[in-house]
XYZ file of C-alpha atoms in Angstrom:
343
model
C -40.138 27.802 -86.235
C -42.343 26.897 -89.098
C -42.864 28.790 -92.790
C -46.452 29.997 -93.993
C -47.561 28.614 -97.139
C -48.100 32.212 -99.025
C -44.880 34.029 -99.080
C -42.565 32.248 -96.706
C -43.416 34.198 -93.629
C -42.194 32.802 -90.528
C -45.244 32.381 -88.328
C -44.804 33.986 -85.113
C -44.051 31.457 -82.526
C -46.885 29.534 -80.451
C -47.219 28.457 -76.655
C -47.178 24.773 -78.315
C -43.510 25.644 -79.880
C -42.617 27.125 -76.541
C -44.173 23.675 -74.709
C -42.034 21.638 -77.324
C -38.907 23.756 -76.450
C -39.151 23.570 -73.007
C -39.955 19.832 -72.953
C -43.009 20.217 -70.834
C -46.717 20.379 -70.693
C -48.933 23.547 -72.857
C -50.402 23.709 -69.322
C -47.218 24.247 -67.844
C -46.497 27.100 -69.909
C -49.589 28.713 -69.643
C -49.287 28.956 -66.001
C -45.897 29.922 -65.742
C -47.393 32.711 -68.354
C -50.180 33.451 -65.974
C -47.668 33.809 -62.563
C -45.959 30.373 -62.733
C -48.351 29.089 -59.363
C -47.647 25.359 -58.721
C -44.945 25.014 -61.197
C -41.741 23.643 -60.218
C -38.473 26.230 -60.176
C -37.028 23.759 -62.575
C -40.102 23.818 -65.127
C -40.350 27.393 -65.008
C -36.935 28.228 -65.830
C -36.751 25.674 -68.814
C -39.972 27.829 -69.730
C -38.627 30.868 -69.383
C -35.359 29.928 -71.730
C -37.518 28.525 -74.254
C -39.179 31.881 -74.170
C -36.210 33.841 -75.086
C -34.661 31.494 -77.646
C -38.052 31.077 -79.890
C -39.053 34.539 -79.365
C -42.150 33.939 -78.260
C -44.453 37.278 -77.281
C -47.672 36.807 -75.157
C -50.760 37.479 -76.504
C -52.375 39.995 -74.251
C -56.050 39.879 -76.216
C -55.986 36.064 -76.362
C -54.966 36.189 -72.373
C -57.212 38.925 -71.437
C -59.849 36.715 -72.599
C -58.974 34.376 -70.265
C -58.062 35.868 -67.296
C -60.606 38.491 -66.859
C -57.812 41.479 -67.290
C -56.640 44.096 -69.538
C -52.781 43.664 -68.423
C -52.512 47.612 -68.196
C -52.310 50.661 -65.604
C -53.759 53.785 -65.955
C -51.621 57.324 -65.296
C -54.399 59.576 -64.153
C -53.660 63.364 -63.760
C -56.923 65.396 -62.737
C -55.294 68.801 -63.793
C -55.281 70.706 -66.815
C -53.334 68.906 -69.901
C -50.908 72.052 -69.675
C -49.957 71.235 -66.137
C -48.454 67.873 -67.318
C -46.107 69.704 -69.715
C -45.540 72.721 -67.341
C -44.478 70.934 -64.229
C -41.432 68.841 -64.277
C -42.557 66.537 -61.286
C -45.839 64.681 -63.352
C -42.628 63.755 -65.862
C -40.855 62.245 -63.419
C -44.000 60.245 -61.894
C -44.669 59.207 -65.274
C -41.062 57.932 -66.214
C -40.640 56.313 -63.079
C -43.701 54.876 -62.870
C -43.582 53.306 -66.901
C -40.251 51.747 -65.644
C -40.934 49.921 -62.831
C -44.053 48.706 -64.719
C -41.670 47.452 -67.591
C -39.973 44.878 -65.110
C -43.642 43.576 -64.913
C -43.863 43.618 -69.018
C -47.053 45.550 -68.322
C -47.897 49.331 -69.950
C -49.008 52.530 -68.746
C -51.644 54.800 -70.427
C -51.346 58.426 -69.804
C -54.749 59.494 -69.345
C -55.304 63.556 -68.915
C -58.531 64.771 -67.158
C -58.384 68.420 -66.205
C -62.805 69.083 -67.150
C -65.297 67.346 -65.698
C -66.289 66.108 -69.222
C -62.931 64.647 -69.616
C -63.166 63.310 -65.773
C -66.483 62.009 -66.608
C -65.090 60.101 -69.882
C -62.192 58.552 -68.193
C -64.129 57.302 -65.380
C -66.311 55.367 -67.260
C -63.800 54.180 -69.487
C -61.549 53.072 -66.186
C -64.899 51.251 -64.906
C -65.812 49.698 -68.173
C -62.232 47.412 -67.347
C -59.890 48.924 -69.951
C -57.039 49.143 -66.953
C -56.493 46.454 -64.301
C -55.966 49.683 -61.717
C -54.815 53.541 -61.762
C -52.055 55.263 -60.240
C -53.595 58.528 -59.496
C -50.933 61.479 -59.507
C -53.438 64.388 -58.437
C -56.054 64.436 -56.270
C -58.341 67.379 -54.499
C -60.613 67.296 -51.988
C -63.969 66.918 -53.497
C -62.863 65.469 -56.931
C -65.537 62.584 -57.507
C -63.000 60.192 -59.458
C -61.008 58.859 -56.688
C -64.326 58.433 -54.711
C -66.347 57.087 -58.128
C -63.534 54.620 -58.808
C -63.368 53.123 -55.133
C -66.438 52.676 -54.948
C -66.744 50.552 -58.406
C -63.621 48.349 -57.134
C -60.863 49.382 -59.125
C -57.665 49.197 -57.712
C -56.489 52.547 -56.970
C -52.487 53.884 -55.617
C -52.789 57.947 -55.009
C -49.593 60.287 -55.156
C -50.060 61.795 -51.805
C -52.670 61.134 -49.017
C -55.938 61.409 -50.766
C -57.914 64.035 -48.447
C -61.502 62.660 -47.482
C -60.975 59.386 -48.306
C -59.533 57.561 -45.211
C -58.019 54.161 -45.424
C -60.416 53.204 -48.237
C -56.982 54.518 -50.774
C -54.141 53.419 -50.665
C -51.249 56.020 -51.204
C -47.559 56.919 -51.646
C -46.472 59.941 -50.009
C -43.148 61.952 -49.355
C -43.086 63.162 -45.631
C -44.278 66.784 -46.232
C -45.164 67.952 -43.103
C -41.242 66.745 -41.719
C -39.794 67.826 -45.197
C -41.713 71.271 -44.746
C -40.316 71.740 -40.723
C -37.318 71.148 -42.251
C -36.700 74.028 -44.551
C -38.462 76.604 -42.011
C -36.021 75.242 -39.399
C -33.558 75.814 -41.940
C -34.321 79.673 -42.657
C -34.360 80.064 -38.905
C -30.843 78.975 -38.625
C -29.934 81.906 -41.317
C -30.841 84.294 -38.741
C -34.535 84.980 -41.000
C -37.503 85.721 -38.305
C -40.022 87.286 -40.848
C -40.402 84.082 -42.810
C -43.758 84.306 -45.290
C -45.146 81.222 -47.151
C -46.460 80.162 -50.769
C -48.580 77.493 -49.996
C -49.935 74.581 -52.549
C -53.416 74.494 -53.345
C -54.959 73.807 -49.706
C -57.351 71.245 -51.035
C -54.056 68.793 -51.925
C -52.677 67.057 -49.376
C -49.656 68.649 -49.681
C -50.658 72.151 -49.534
C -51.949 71.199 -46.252
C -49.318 69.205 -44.798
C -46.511 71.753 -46.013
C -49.052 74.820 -44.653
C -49.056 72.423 -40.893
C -44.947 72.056 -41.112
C -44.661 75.677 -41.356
C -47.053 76.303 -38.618
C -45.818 74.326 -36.101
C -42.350 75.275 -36.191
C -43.011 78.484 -36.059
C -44.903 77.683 -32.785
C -42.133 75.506 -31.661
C -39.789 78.876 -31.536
C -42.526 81.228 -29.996
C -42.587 83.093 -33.343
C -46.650 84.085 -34.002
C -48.607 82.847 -37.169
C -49.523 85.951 -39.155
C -51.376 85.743 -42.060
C -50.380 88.807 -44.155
C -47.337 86.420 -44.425
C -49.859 83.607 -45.851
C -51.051 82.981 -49.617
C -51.815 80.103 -51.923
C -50.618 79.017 -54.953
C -51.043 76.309 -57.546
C -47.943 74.824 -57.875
C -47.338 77.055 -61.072
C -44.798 79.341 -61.910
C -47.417 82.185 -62.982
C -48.800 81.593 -59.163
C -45.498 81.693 -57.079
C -44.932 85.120 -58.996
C -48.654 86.290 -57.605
C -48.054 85.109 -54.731
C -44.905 87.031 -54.504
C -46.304 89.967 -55.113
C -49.513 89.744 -52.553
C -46.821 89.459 -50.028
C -44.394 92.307 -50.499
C -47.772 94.199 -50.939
C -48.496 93.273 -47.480
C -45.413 93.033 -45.901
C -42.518 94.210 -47.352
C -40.248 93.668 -44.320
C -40.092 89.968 -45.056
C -36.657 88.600 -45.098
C -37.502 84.834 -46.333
C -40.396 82.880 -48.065
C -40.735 79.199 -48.207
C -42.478 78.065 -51.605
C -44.059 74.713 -51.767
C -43.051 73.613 -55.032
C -40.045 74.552 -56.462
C -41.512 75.654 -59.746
C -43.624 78.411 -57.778
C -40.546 79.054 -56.261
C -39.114 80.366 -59.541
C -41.910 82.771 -59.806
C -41.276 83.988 -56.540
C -37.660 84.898 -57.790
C -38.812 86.849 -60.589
C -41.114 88.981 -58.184
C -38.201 89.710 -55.930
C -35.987 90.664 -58.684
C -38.143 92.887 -60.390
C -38.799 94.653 -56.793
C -34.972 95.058 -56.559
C -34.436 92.333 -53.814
C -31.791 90.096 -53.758
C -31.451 86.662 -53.121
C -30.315 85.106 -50.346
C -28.974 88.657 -49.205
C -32.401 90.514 -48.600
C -34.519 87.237 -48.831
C -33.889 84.063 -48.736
C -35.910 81.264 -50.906
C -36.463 77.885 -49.928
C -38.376 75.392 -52.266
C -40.006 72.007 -52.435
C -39.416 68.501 -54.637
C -35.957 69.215 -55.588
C -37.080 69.026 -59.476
C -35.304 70.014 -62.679
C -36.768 74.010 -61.958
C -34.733 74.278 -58.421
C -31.585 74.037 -60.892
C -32.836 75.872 -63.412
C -33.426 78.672 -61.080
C -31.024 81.752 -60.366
C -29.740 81.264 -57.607
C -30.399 77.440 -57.529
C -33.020 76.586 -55.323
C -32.220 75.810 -51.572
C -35.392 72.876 -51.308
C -36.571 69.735 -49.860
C -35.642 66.509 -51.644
C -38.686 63.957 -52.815
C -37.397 60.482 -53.492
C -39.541 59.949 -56.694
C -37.888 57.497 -57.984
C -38.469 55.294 -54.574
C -42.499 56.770 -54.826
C -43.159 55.344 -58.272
C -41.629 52.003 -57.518
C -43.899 51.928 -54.515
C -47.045 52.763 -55.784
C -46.699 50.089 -58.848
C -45.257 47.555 -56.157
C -48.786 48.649 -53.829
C -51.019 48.604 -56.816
C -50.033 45.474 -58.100
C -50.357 43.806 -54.741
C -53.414 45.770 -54.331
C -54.401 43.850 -57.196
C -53.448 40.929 -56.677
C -56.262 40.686 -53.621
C -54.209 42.524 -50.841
C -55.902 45.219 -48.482
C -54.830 48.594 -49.106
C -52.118 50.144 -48.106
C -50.019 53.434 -46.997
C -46.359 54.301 -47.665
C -44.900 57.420 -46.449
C -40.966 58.186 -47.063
C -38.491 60.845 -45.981
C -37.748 63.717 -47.172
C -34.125 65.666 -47.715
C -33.194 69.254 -46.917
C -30.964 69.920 -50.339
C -28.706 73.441 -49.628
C -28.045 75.569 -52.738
C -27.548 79.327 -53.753
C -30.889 80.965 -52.923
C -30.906 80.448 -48.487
């Protein structure tokens, strides 16, 4: 490594020390740097340990120069900036997500747009090339930026079925629908025949597929869909407690409610509590994602299981394929039925 001539700073190491190192070509290196295409397995691994014993870092401004690309994802929620700190499951996206993306050596900007100025901001930022593509962890029907960044070519992975969209997105997606037949199937078992509902937000795609699960067993067992047994939510805790409250308005001989999110879910408990119902003995409570809330709740949350950890490795292994010139493409994995206190 060689000294400065003002102070005796050692200069930061150069591809052409690497090169030396390595006993190859500065070409060599650069395209092992750049995805190591027609390099022999032998050249690239006397690259790769004359990487780690000069220290050499790349220079992502010097290479985005070159190869047309910023060398960065975007983490786009579409929901208010509270949402992110309310709800535990954006955390777990987010961790998950900034992890698998390390193995790459490649960061992940957070980027919050719950206004349409903000939405409006971010888009053009995204568009003006300052990410190579977005993981998208929200998305509603009618919400331009999924549609606005398709349509300008930037690589996009959604967190759920994007609704509208058709194959133009490619997405990761839990099994809702199955994981949603699941728990109702469950509170059947217990014996529970006036089962009500919290729903998601029913312009998500998993509002809608949890709503369908819940429908259609119910069908299944000759049991009729009643609405006064029906409201929505937003996946908040302040809504699930609403919610809660609508329904023991309206029916007040319910004897189970399925929540779709398990934070909602802990809402819900406070409503029964507070109207001197107890849980599982009166009602029973089944939630969704199995997230930090369903053990935080009391009694822990009987809910369905989302494998987040395997749904933010695949939407950075989609995205990056996605843009590395493949088609688009759709993932959907199963769901678990997680028994605790509360059915």
């Amino acid at each position: 490594m060689t000294m400065s001539n003002t102070g005796g700073r050692r200069k930061p190491p150069t591809i052409h020390d690497v090169a030396r190192e390595a006993g190859v070509s500065r070409g060599t290196v650069s395209r092992v740097l750049n995805g190591g295409h027609y390099v022999s397995p032998t050249a690239q691994e006397a690259v790769n340990a004359a990487i780690r014993k000069t220290g050499y870092v790349v220079n992502r401004h010097a290479r985005s120069l070159i190869t047309g690309r910023s060398d960065s994802i975007g983490f786009l929620l579409t929901e208010p900036q509270e949402r992110f700190f309310e709800d535990p499951n954006f955390n777990v996206l987010l961790r998950g997500c900034t992890q698998a993306l390390a193995a790459h050596d490649i960061p992940l900007l957070l980027m919050l747009a719950g206004t349409e100025d903000e939405r409006r901001r971010i888009t053009r930022y995204i568009t003006a090339g300052h990410v190579d593509g977005v993981l998208l962890v929200s998305s509603h029907s009618g919400d331009p930026v999924a549609q606005e960044l398709c349509e300008a070519g930037v690589p996009l992975v959604a967190c759920g079925k994007p609704i509208g969209l058709g194959s133009k997105v490619s997405y990761v997606a839990a099994d809702d629908r199955d994981g949603a037949r699941d728990m109702v199937r469950h509170l059947l078992s217990l014996g529970r025949r006036r089962i009500a509902v919290v729903t998601g937000p029913l312009d998500t795609p998993g509002g809608v597929e949890r709503l369908a699960g819940y429908r259609e067993i119910l069908a299944e067992e000759g049991i009729e869909y009643d609405d006064r047994l029906v409201v929505s939510g937003d996946y908040s805790r302040a809504s699930g407690e609403a919610g809660a409250e609508r329904l023991l308005d309206r029916s007040p001989d319910l004897d189970a409610v399925f929540v779709a999110s398990d934070l909602m879910a802990q809402g819900v408990l406070t409503s029964l509590e507070r109207a001197g119902r107890s849980v599982p003995g009166d009602v029973s409570v089944g939630g969704f994602d199995d997230s930090s809330a369903a053990l935080a709740a009391r009694p822990q949350l009987t809910t369905i299981r989302q494998p987040y950890d395997r749904i933010s490795a695949e939407m950075v292994r989609v995205l990056l394929a996605q843009i590395g010139g493949e088609d688009p493409a759709a993932v959907i994995l199963p769901t678990e039925l997680i028994k605790r206190g509360s059915a």
